[in-house]
Amino acid sequence: LQPYQRNKTNIIMPNTDSILRIALQKSGRLSEDSFRLFKECGIKFESGTGKLKTSSSNFPAEFLFLRDDDIAGYVEDGVADIGIVGENVFIESNRKAEITYRLGFSKCRLSIAVPRGVDYKNIEDFQGKSIATSYPRLLGNYLKEKGVKADIHEISGSVEIAPSIGLAEGVCDIVSSGSTLLSNGLKEVETIFRSEAVLISNKKLSKAKHDTLNKLLFRIKAVQTAQNYKYILLNAPNDKLQEIINMIPGMKSPTIVPLAMEGWSSIHSVLEENQFWENIEAIRSAGAEGILVIPIEKMIY
């Protein structure tokens, strides 16, 4: 099946069998990061306030805007073909879908915290005590792994208030910067799970939808690979070319362009940003001048 076909008026239309239904969080940081990713992938769609569904104008995809807690269920049931959700939410939901790709953004951690005045030693301090959380499955698995029997109070929202009202001796909640814990008089003592945004998919996608998913993943990987690389241009004396090339080998081999000034050439290369910074002083000492570092929008091997 082709992703696009002509209708009776000879207008090219997407083949509905290959249209991928994508579930996204309708608001919040994960939503913003997801929208940015699709924009960088060149996929156009409207995401105005109040919209629950929209279609892309240049890619065979429909978008559903949902609460994050509902995304995994929609994907499991086949209402959506794929979805972007926090790994912590997906694991907690215990839904039968597949993690297809780890996206690397919206990173956070699920941690246990106690009041700042508590003399905490290790997780065994919670033996016979209680912990308030919105993630009972993840917390329960961690406590079982550590051999600790504690009461888990499942609550939704405002978890940090539990110790101050006597509901629990500690809390287990998502932490990004830690400022929320600090403002509520708590300190982080155990990290039990590290999370990031993941792309999940229904286990029974048709071949046509799999093909569309592969095209989407191709774009995502091209965008994300480019974020770690930079295009480097510099001028160098010809007698130092090989020394500098050894420090910035590039994807295959640098491009060398002779300059109008005799005895000098311009070196063009692509390399990881960390690799560039590790070698920048040595590159300059070798005689490189006019060094330019340029971001790369897309990168395809």
XYZ file of C-alpha atoms in Angstrom:
301
model
C 0.000 0.000 0.000
C 1.225 3.471 -0.834
C 1.019 6.218 1.839
C -0.621 8.516 -0.715
C -3.036 7.878 -3.593
C -5.094 9.931 -6.073
C -8.841 10.396 -5.650
C -11.401 10.669 -8.477
C -10.567 14.341 -9.031
C -6.875 13.422 -9.404
C -5.945 15.147 -6.121
C -3.279 13.292 -4.158
C -4.748 12.133 -0.835
C -3.268 10.048 1.993
C -4.153 6.351 1.917
C -6.309 5.921 5.036
C -4.937 2.407 5.648
C -1.493 3.893 6.289
C -2.530 6.908 8.384
C -0.894 6.687 11.800
C -2.990 7.791 14.777
C -0.664 9.424 17.292
C -1.657 10.136 20.899
C 0.034 13.121 22.540
C -0.301 14.749 25.941
C -2.592 17.730 25.470
C -0.719 20.038 27.866
C 2.396 20.210 29.995
C 6.142 19.945 29.436
C 5.955 16.582 27.669
C 3.370 18.070 25.316
C 5.639 21.004 24.454
C 8.634 18.740 23.849
C 6.555 16.398 21.663
C 5.151 19.245 19.549
C 8.672 20.614 19.091
C 9.925 17.210 17.941
C 7.260 16.881 15.251
C 7.932 20.428 14.094
C 11.648 19.650 13.756
C 10.673 16.533 11.786
C 8.845 18.767 9.303
C 5.401 17.370 10.181
C 2.742 20.081 10.148
C -0.446 20.008 12.209
C -2.569 22.395 14.245
C -2.475 22.109 18.024
C -4.697 24.955 19.132
C -6.227 25.224 22.596
C -9.273 23.011 22.993
C -8.512 20.754 20.048
C -8.885 17.034 20.733
C -8.003 15.776 17.266
C -6.278 17.075 14.153
C -4.554 15.790 11.005
C -1.195 16.543 9.474
C -1.231 18.445 6.205
C 1.977 16.855 4.882
C 2.368 13.444 6.573
C -0.037 10.472 6.878
C -0.859 11.034 10.552
C -3.726 12.014 12.837
C -3.086 13.421 16.295
C -5.186 12.813 19.412
C -4.628 15.161 22.367
C -5.200 13.287 25.626
C -4.411 13.233 29.329
C -1.069 11.497 29.857
C -2.673 8.825 32.058
C -4.966 7.811 29.167
C -2.406 7.519 26.369
C -1.153 3.989 27.125
C -4.728 2.676 27.353
C -5.692 4.230 24.017
C -2.640 2.635 22.384
C -3.317 -0.776 23.955
C -6.944 -0.696 22.759
C -5.965 0.362 19.235
C -7.781 3.705 19.390
C -4.337 5.205 18.811
C -1.571 3.399 16.941
C 1.312 5.021 18.780
C 1.753 7.532 21.582
C 4.372 9.585 23.384
C 4.263 9.224 27.145
C 6.569 9.357 30.148
C 8.100 5.944 30.795
C 7.071 6.201 34.448
C 3.422 6.669 33.448
C 3.603 3.799 30.955
C 5.152 1.317 33.409
C 2.738 2.363 36.154
C -0.249 1.840 33.826
C 0.761 -1.802 33.203
C -0.785 -1.577 29.728
C 0.081 -4.066 26.992
C 1.869 -1.914 24.433
C 5.459 -1.829 23.221
C 8.201 0.710 23.831
C 9.305 1.333 20.247
C 11.804 4.140 20.770
C 13.322 6.068 23.661
C 13.118 9.761 22.852
C 15.626 11.117 25.373
C 13.705 14.245 26.418
C 11.441 15.149 29.362
C 13.772 13.292 31.711
C 12.885 13.040 35.396
C 13.206 10.628 38.279
C 10.805 8.980 40.702
C 12.189 9.465 44.195
C 11.365 8.896 47.832
C 11.556 11.964 50.072
C 11.260 12.554 53.807
C 10.998 15.679 56.008
C 14.326 17.536 56.127
C 14.682 17.032 59.870
C 14.531 13.223 59.650
C 17.809 11.343 60.189
C 17.517 8.987 57.217
C 19.965 6.082 56.787
C 18.594 3.759 54.100
C 15.377 2.320 52.650
C 15.060 -0.091 55.590
C 14.070 2.934 57.687
C 10.625 2.583 56.076
C 10.061 -0.924 57.430
C 6.553 -0.882 58.941
C 6.016 2.771 58.025
C 3.950 4.417 55.309
C 4.700 6.207 52.018
C 2.264 8.355 50.015
C 2.507 8.187 46.226
C 0.712 8.364 42.895
C 2.877 5.487 41.649
C 1.980 2.462 43.823
C 3.114 -0.123 41.244
C 6.611 1.295 40.749
C 7.040 1.948 44.468
C 5.720 -1.499 45.377
C 8.135 -3.180 42.986
C 11.052 -1.237 44.459
C 10.151 -2.033 48.060
C 9.687 -5.719 47.194
C 13.100 -5.778 45.519
C 14.659 -4.276 48.655
C 12.763 -6.599 51.001
C 11.002 -3.734 52.788
C 7.385 -4.007 53.927
C 5.792 -0.580 54.096
C 2.235 0.702 53.738
C 1.601 2.467 50.440
C -1.021 5.243 50.494
C -2.133 5.872 46.926
C -3.175 9.477 46.392
C -3.359 11.705 43.320
C -1.947 15.212 43.417
C -0.357 17.164 46.271
C 1.652 14.152 47.401
C 4.220 16.387 49.105
C 1.756 17.464 51.807
C 1.332 13.909 53.187
C 4.051 14.025 55.908
C 2.977 17.427 57.239
C -0.636 16.249 57.778
C 0.390 12.933 59.332
C -0.744 10.750 56.426
C 2.653 9.163 55.814
C 6.274 9.278 56.966
C 7.512 9.825 53.421
C 6.443 10.417 49.846
C 7.368 8.973 46.471
C 6.899 11.356 43.574
C 8.343 12.636 40.305
C 11.328 14.979 40.715
C 12.844 17.247 38.084
C 14.679 20.084 39.816
C 13.741 19.234 43.413
C 12.333 22.721 44.092
C 8.848 21.388 44.922
C 10.245 19.054 47.563
C 12.355 21.842 49.003
C 9.426 24.246 49.249
C 7.462 21.604 51.152
C 10.225 20.940 53.687
C 11.274 17.599 52.159
C 14.573 16.090 51.073
C 15.175 13.459 48.410
C 16.678 10.259 49.854
C 16.120 7.440 47.310
C 15.801 7.436 43.521
C 13.768 4.391 42.541
C 13.201 4.951 38.811
C 14.635 7.164 36.063
C 12.220 8.157 33.331
C 12.194 9.794 29.911
C 9.690 10.219 27.105
C 9.109 7.025 25.133
C 7.253 6.281 21.933
C 4.921 3.330 22.502
C 3.012 1.392 19.850
C 0.109 -1.005 19.562
C 1.259 -4.631 19.231
C -0.953 -5.309 16.208
C -0.077 -2.556 13.749
C -0.786 -3.355 10.111
C 2.072 -3.468 7.612
C 0.914 -0.171 6.107
C 0.978 1.543 9.508
C 4.344 -0.053 10.320
C 5.719 1.456 7.134
C 4.453 4.901 8.171
C 5.903 4.415 11.666
C 9.294 3.543 10.161
C 9.195 6.750 8.104
C 8.428 8.718 11.264
C 11.261 7.028 13.174
C 13.634 7.809 10.294
C 12.823 11.518 10.673
C 13.083 11.448 14.466
C 16.487 9.751 14.383
C 17.751 12.218 11.770
C 16.721 15.153 13.959
C 18.079 13.724 17.201
C 21.390 12.616 15.683
C 21.924 16.139 14.372
C 21.524 17.594 17.869
C 24.737 15.884 18.994
C 26.814 16.943 16.005
C 28.128 20.232 14.642
C 29.430 21.369 11.261
C 32.959 22.703 11.711
C 34.764 25.093 9.327
C 38.257 26.409 9.892
C 41.287 27.743 8.008
C 44.693 26.133 8.433
C 48.198 26.253 6.951
C 48.761 23.428 4.482
C 51.692 21.997 6.423
C 49.348 21.446 9.415
C 46.404 19.925 7.527
C 47.045 16.274 8.399
C 47.638 17.060 12.077
C 44.305 18.904 12.301
C 42.452 16.305 10.228
C 43.546 13.638 12.721
C 41.738 15.628 15.438
C 38.523 16.205 13.462
C 38.133 13.111 11.270
C 34.438 13.729 10.543
C 31.801 11.201 9.455
C 33.945 9.783 6.633
C 36.616 12.315 5.743
C 36.890 16.123 5.991
C 36.523 18.324 2.917
C 39.619 20.347 2.029
C 39.164 23.546 -0.034
C 42.229 25.590 -1.108
C 42.046 29.270 -0.155
C 42.978 32.181 -2.412
C 45.864 32.821 -0.024
C 48.691 30.517 -1.064
C 49.687 27.891 1.486
C 46.320 27.848 3.260
C 43.190 25.684 3.015
C 39.737 25.541 4.553
C 38.745 22.343 6.388
C 35.052 21.377 6.592
C 34.026 18.518 8.892
C 31.146 17.100 10.938
C 31.800 15.727 14.400
C 30.316 15.294 17.839
C 30.252 18.515 19.813
C 32.051 16.960 22.809
C 34.820 15.731 20.528
C 35.289 19.256 19.205
C 35.555 20.836 22.665
C 37.980 18.156 23.823
C 40.333 19.053 20.947
C 39.750 22.791 20.476
C 42.945 23.952 22.219
C 45.076 21.460 20.296
C 43.390 22.519 17.030
C 44.187 26.168 17.719
C 47.755 25.338 18.746
C 48.199 23.567 15.411
C 47.495 26.873 13.660
C 43.786 26.741 12.905
C 42.110 30.140 12.467
C 38.631 31.471 11.706
C 36.919 28.521 13.396
C 33.145 28.346 12.852
C 30.811 25.912 14.638
C 27.404 25.620 12.960
C 24.311 23.701 14.190
C 22.992 20.885 11.972
C 19.227 20.675 11.485
C 19.022 17.106 10.096
C 21.635 14.370 9.802
C 21.246 11.160 7.797
C 23.932 8.496 7.636
